[in-house]
Amino acid sequence: MFDKLFFNKIPEKWEDFLPLGNGRLGCMIKTHPCNEIIQLNEEGIWSGGPQNRCNPDSYKSIKKIRDLIKSGNVLEAQALGFETISGMGFNERVYQTAGDFKIDFFSDENKGLECGWPLQHKADQKSVESYEAFLNLSEACSVIKYIDNKGTEFLRRIWVSAIDDVIFMHVYADKPSSINYRGYLDRGIWSDIIYTENNCLFLEDAHGIPFCVGVTAIASGGKEYTSGLCLAGDKCDEVLFIIDIQSLEYDKKGISKIKENSKYIKNCKTKLLKIRKRIESIGVSAAAEDFFAWHINEYKSYWDRCTVQIGSVEENNISTPELLKSASPENVQLVNTYANFDRYLLISGSRKPGKLPLTLQGLWNCYMDPPWGSKYTININAQMNYWPVNLTSLNECEYPFFDLLERSYENGCYVAKKMYGCKGYVLHHNIDYWGDACPQDSWIPGTYWVLGAAWMATHIWEHFEYTQNISVLARYYYLIHEACLFFVDYLQPCDLIASDGKPYLVINPSLSPENSYVTKTGQIGAFSEGCEMDNMILEHLFKSCLAAHRVLMSQACDANGKKYKDSDFDDFEYVLSHLKSPSLNKDGSLMEWNTEVEEVEPGHRHVSHLYGLYPGHTITVEKTPELVDACKKTLEKRLTNGGGHTGWSQAWIINFRAQLEQGNEALTALTTLLKNSTLPNLLDNHPPFQIDGNFGSLAAIIRMLVQSEAQSDGSVNVKFLPALPSEQAWQTGSVRGIGIKGGYTVDFDWVNGKVSNLKLNPGKNAIDRNLIKFL
């Protein structure tokens, strides 16, 4: 149930197209009955090769910047920071579209082309009027249905197979000789050559990372052929289209010396010809059936792991845009459909054969220069993409996230040493395909933040807590340890004193991401001597490292398999005991910086100082009631002043409310997100489109129903329905396959707000059942 999106109006904007993907290949489908556009993506198509943007004057300037901040000369420190910490060239590489496959399906009466733009064959009026489109979430395909002026019924199914690693489009008509088409590839000015060869159409480009797009089609009945720049078909009964995209394989040395390597072109051509040969041997119908069956079987191995159903309503046959317009606290059909769509996106965007994690727009981007570069923004957004991965039992979908961190490690070590004179590795607030570790942009409240690797590395330990997979923990452990090593060197003593009489350690220069405050001289500043988010991320990081070491012991090794020094762990313990604890403002809200200051934007979209509430573990209902009250006041202050106005920000707020066990407030925030920050196809809207809000919301919906927390004694506390709203429609429901910490999944129903039919399912590496405690 709740596994289909339904549309009866043709989308006008790319943001409203339907997303399909297999982790490596992605596409957005316009679903026009006659003038189809398949916008194409491949994870390896980026704007250029690796860069060394390391600022040569950072190291010799960092002490002066710190001294300026300590003395209150914040703006002067920011000016020097801009000059000497900014990258030599402000921008990393950006993720780019592979172009569009534009294809017209037309009747015999509409063979000609009228003047006008866009250039396309005329569509039968009846085809447009009878149009229906679906995104089938449980089968990962789009389906377009329509009837033309002659009464012929057409069905077009599109899917991206992970098994065959190509895009398929199967076109069928219920009357013979009814399918006519012309299709071509288009990437504007950003293509080197477009040509046909062996009944295939190809586009090649090497402006950035070189790649090749190939399209072919095989028809039964009628005639299939190439005509100039087009794939063409006349009077066909049935057609199967195949699209592949191959980019130059990643090499950390870059692309300049190996640009002439055409292996990726050969791979594209070989794959298309191999698939053509199979289709020709068994026929279009049988081949399409086989390819689709193999695709479904692989996809369902992910999809069937988890279900969430809130309420006991039946599905209404209402279009998804109309369903979205009726967003309200009682509309659980929308919530169930939305949660399933978010799971679908996670599977489609982050699994094998893909090697890279979800970008700011996931796998889907139509631009050459997209918003924020469609990179990996690692001061919240990339991390939020993976918040639901273990909750939904899609654990291996997180591996690309770890692999990108590993890809960034060597660059991060170089930058840590050259820019800051530190051991370990550092990442700032963005990274790209190459793992560029230098600061991105020249935006003072965001660019110079140094906690990107630290936050990413905490996911490795969190992953272990859910899966108990020691081999994965051992594989990536060094990424946690080396992030800690950087801060052992980088942290500075401040004027605030810890309980042992020694100064607290702080990041200097520090930023509370993208926010600013009024300095003592009445000016707007962002640089500071520490802030609350720093303290909470570092606590999370260092506790994770020490806990991982206790699990791994002799297996806790560096990237070369060498055991770390015992003194490292003494240093980590010292840092951990000298991080400032949360403090309160005079109004009882949580302090964002290490001292109370006037906020420039009280309704700022980031709520970074609540990291310790979620995704951190410092603030809990049971252990820190005073801080819980402070978090509630903080949220009210943010929201009263206009906070939560972006999709991902509202998603974070839903998670905060769930952690605070405020079910009604969580539901209000979820409803607000659906009303104000969700596109007609259910993609998240920042605006513009940004995918993190989808995943943050999915995590929050599940966490309203189930939460688990690992304890220091090795046990796991589990809460059921911790933030269930009082809304009547939410009082019944069921979940299956929800991941909890300790290596288990849980199934249960609830009726009248009470849990029933509870089942605990141990995974391969599950801890002792007696260590799981239900609260």
mmCIF file of C-alpha atoms in Angstrom, residues 14-174:
data_model
loop_
_atom_site.group_PDB
_atom_site.id
_atom_site.type_symbol
_atom_site.label_atom_id
_atom_site.label_comp_id
_atom_site.label_asym_id
_atom_site.label_seq_id
_atom_site.Cartn_x
_atom_site.Cartn_y
_atom_site.Cartn_z
ATOM 1 C CA TRP A 14 12.099 19.818 -14.305
ATOM 2 C CA GLU A 15 11.660 19.903 -10.522
ATOM 3 C CA ASP A 16 8.312 18.149 -10.997
ATOM 4 C CA PHE A 17 9.643 15.302 -13.176
ATOM 5 C CA LEU A 18 9.849 11.768 -11.735
ATOM 6 C CA PRO A 19 13.225 10.493 -10.431
ATOM 7 C CA LEU A 20 14.612 7.046 -11.249
ATOM 8 C CA GLY A 21 18.041 5.634 -10.401
ATOM 9 C CA ASN A 22 20.242 2.679 -9.561
ATOM 10 C CA GLY A 23 22.924 4.398 -7.476
ATOM 11 C CA ARG A 24 25.147 5.134 -10.483
ATOM 12 C CA LEU A 25 22.727 6.188 -13.209
ATOM 13 C CA GLY A 26 19.897 8.603 -12.584
ATOM 14 C CA CYS A 27 17.230 10.199 -14.709
ATOM 15 C CA MET A 28 14.266 12.513 -14.353
ATOM 16 C CA ILE A 29 11.256 11.637 -16.507
ATOM 17 C CA LYS A 30 8.933 14.362 -17.762
ATOM 18 C CA THR A 31 6.225 11.721 -18.469
ATOM 19 C CA HIS A 32 4.760 13.657 -21.402
ATOM 20 C CA PRO A 33 2.687 11.247 -23.504
ATOM 21 C CA CYS A 34 4.055 12.489 -26.841
ATOM 22 C CA ASN A 35 7.043 14.769 -26.175
ATOM 23 C CA GLU A 36 9.099 12.881 -23.625
ATOM 24 C CA ILE A 37 12.254 14.192 -21.988
ATOM 25 C CA ILE A 38 14.577 11.880 -20.067
ATOM 26 C CA GLN A 39 17.086 14.077 -18.282
ATOM 27 C CA LEU A 40 20.239 12.054 -17.639
ATOM 28 C CA ASN A 41 22.786 11.810 -14.822
ATOM 29 C CA GLU A 42 25.779 9.627 -14.062
ATOM 30 C CA GLU A 43 27.525 9.982 -10.723
ATOM 31 C CA GLY A 44 30.997 10.563 -12.214
ATOM 32 C CA ILE A 45 30.198 13.569 -14.430
ATOM 33 C CA TRP A 46 31.783 16.588 -12.754
ATOM 34 C CA SER A 47 33.149 19.856 -14.083
ATOM 35 C CA GLY A 48 36.870 19.120 -13.952
ATOM 36 C CA GLY A 49 39.825 17.376 -12.394
ATOM 37 C CA PRO A 50 41.379 17.657 -8.926
ATOM 38 C CA GLN A 51 42.743 20.994 -7.730
ATOM 39 C CA ASN A 52 45.354 22.036 -5.219
ATOM 40 C CA ARG A 53 43.744 25.166 -3.775
ATOM 41 C CA CYS A 54 45.682 25.160 -0.515
ATOM 42 C CA ASN A 55 46.399 28.699 0.658
ATOM 43 C CA PRO A 56 50.170 29.010 1.256
ATOM 44 C CA ASP A 57 49.767 31.718 3.913
ATOM 45 C CA SER A 58 47.342 29.949 6.226
ATOM 46 C CA TYR A 59 49.843 28.418 8.592
ATOM 47 C CA LYS A 60 51.809 31.598 9.220
ATOM 48 C CA SER A 61 48.606 33.620 9.734
ATOM 49 C CA ILE A 62 46.559 31.326 11.966
ATOM 50 C CA LYS A 63 48.144 32.496 15.237
ATOM 51 C CA LYS A 64 47.468 36.143 14.433
ATOM 52 C CA ILE A 65 43.854 35.331 13.526
ATOM 53 C CA ARG A 66 43.426 33.582 16.863
ATOM 54 C CA ASP A 67 44.965 36.461 18.774
ATOM 55 C CA LEU A 68 42.703 38.949 17.018
ATOM 56 C CA ILE A 69 39.631 36.946 17.988
ATOM 57 C CA LYS A 70 40.769 36.646 21.617
ATOM 58 C CA SER A 71 41.320 40.396 21.788
ATOM 59 C CA GLY A 72 37.879 41.146 20.352
ATOM 60 C CA ASN A 73 39.053 42.308 16.920
ATOM 61 C CA VAL A 74 36.706 39.922 15.145
ATOM 62 C CA LEU A 75 36.294 41.815 11.862
ATOM 63 C CA GLU A 76 40.037 42.206 11.449
ATOM 64 C CA ALA A 77 40.415 38.464 12.101
ATOM 65 C CA GLN A 78 37.767 37.757 9.470
ATOM 66 C CA ALA A 79 39.551 39.951 6.931
ATOM 67 C CA LEU A 80 42.822 38.107 7.504
ATOM 68 C CA GLY A 81 40.986 34.795 7.401
ATOM 69 C CA PHE A 82 39.472 35.677 4.055
ATOM 70 C CA GLU A 83 42.906 36.507 2.687
ATOM 71 C CA THR A 84 44.890 33.596 4.077
ATOM 72 C CA ILE A 85 42.498 30.685 4.714
ATOM 73 C CA SER A 86 40.306 30.900 1.605
ATOM 74 C CA GLY A 87 41.164 28.471 -1.140
ATOM 75 C CA MET A 88 43.344 29.622 -4.014
ATOM 76 C CA GLY A 89 40.328 29.665 -6.264
ATOM 77 C CA PHE A 90 37.082 29.705 -4.356
ATOM 78 C CA ASN A 91 35.255 26.774 -5.950
ATOM 79 C CA GLU A 92 35.448 23.028 -5.925
ATOM 80 C CA ARG A 93 34.197 21.006 -8.904
ATOM 81 C CA VAL A 94 30.457 20.749 -9.481
ATOM 82 C CA TYR A 95 28.183 17.843 -10.381
ATOM 83 C CA GLN A 96 26.760 18.130 -13.909
ATOM 84 C CA THR A 97 24.005 16.732 -16.071
ATOM 85 C CA ALA A 98 24.815 14.300 -18.865
ATOM 86 C CA GLY A 99 22.173 16.019 -20.996
ATOM 87 C CA ASP A 100 18.707 15.057 -22.195
ATOM 88 C CA PHE A 101 17.307 12.303 -24.357
ATOM 89 C CA LYS A 102 14.363 13.973 -26.048
ATOM 90 C CA ILE A 103 11.962 11.718 -27.859
ATOM 91 C CA ASP A 104 8.676 12.414 -29.605
ATOM 92 C CA PHE A 105 5.991 9.757 -30.106
ATOM 93 C CA PHE A 106 3.534 10.829 -32.785
ATOM 94 C CA SER A 107 0.723 9.645 -35.040
ATOM 95 C CA ASP A 108 0.955 9.397 -38.829
ATOM 96 C CA GLU A 109 -0.949 12.686 -39.054
ATOM 97 C CA ASN A 110 1.706 14.499 -36.998
ATOM 98 C CA LYS A 111 4.902 13.487 -38.804
ATOM 99 C CA GLY A 112 5.821 17.048 -39.665
ATOM 100 C CA LEU A 113 7.406 19.724 -37.466
ATOM 101 C CA GLU A 114 5.893 23.176 -37.126
ATOM 102 C CA CYS A 115 8.037 26.208 -36.444
ATOM 103 C CA GLY A 116 8.234 27.192 -32.808
ATOM 104 C CA TRP A 117 9.983 26.403 -29.551
ATOM 105 C CA PRO A 118 10.410 23.878 -28.140
ATOM 106 C CA LEU A 119 10.801 22.059 -31.439
ATOM 107 C CA GLN A 120 8.573 18.992 -31.207
ATOM 108 C CA HIS A 121 5.962 16.936 -33.019
ATOM 109 C CA LYS A 122 2.380 17.888 -32.349
ATOM 110 C CA ALA A 123 0.625 15.852 -29.674
ATOM 111 C CA ASP A 124 -2.864 14.401 -30.215
ATOM 112 C CA GLN A 125 -5.325 16.234 -28.007
ATOM 113 C CA LYS A 126 -6.841 12.964 -26.831
ATOM 114 C CA SER A 127 -3.373 11.735 -25.792
ATOM 115 C CA VAL A 128 -2.952 14.733 -23.506
ATOM 116 C CA GLU A 129 -6.493 14.516 -22.116
ATOM 117 C CA SER A 130 -6.266 10.787 -21.324
ATOM 118 C CA TYR A 131 -2.745 10.977 -19.872
ATOM 119 C CA GLU A 132 -1.919 9.234 -16.602
ATOM 120 C CA ALA A 133 1.532 8.779 -15.081
ATOM 121 C CA PHE A 134 2.693 6.746 -12.103
ATOM 122 C CA LEU A 135 5.852 6.320 -10.121
ATOM 123 C CA ASN A 136 5.704 2.790 -8.773
ATOM 124 C CA LEU A 137 7.796 2.854 -5.604
ATOM 125 C CA SER A 138 7.716 -0.881 -4.923
ATOM 126 C CA GLU A 139 8.933 -1.695 -8.456
ATOM 127 C CA ALA A 140 11.115 1.398 -9.064
ATOM 128 C CA CYS A 141 9.664 2.338 -12.413
ATOM 129 C CA SER A 142 7.616 5.073 -14.030
ATOM 130 C CA VAL A 143 4.578 4.223 -16.133
ATOM 131 C CA ILE A 144 2.867 6.522 -18.646
ATOM 132 C CA LYS A 145 -0.536 5.602 -20.096
ATOM 133 C CA TYR A 146 -2.628 7.388 -22.706
ATOM 134 C CA ILE A 147 -5.081 6.855 -25.574
ATOM 135 C CA ASP A 148 -4.645 8.666 -28.913
ATOM 136 C CA ASN A 149 -7.263 10.081 -31.255
ATOM 137 C CA LYS A 150 -7.670 6.682 -32.939
ATOM 138 C CA GLY A 151 -8.404 4.911 -29.662
ATOM 139 C CA THR A 152 -5.024 3.179 -29.495
ATOM 140 C CA GLU A 153 -3.817 2.597 -25.947
ATOM 141 C CA PHE A 154 -0.143 3.225 -25.248
ATOM 142 C CA LEU A 155 1.916 2.163 -22.243
ATOM 143 C CA ARG A 156 5.474 3.291 -21.574
ATOM 144 C CA ARG A 157 7.483 1.865 -18.682
ATOM 145 C CA ILE A 158 10.912 3.244 -17.697
ATOM 146 C CA TRP A 159 13.293 1.798 -15.127
ATOM 147 C CA VAL A 160 16.980 1.923 -14.201
ATOM 148 C CA SER A 161 18.350 -1.549 -13.658
ATOM 149 C CA ALA A 162 21.162 -2.186 -11.186
ATOM 150 C CA ILE A 163 21.576 -5.696 -12.586
ATOM 151 C CA ASP A 164 22.153 -4.587 -16.188
ATOM 152 C CA ASP A 165 23.296 -1.101 -15.121
ATOM 153 C CA VAL A 166 21.392 0.719 -17.856
ATOM 154 C CA ILE A 167 18.178 2.698 -18.305
ATOM 155 C CA PHE A 168 15.366 0.847 -20.072
ATOM 156 C CA MET A 169 12.264 2.289 -21.690
ATOM 157 C CA HIS A 170 9.683 -0.199 -22.965
ATOM 158 C CA VAL A 171 6.989 1.216 -25.239
ATOM 159 C CA TYR A 172 3.869 -0.802 -26.100
ATOM 160 C CA ALA A 173 0.678 -0.137 -28.070
ATOM 161 C CA ASP A 174 -2.421 -2.334 -28.164
#
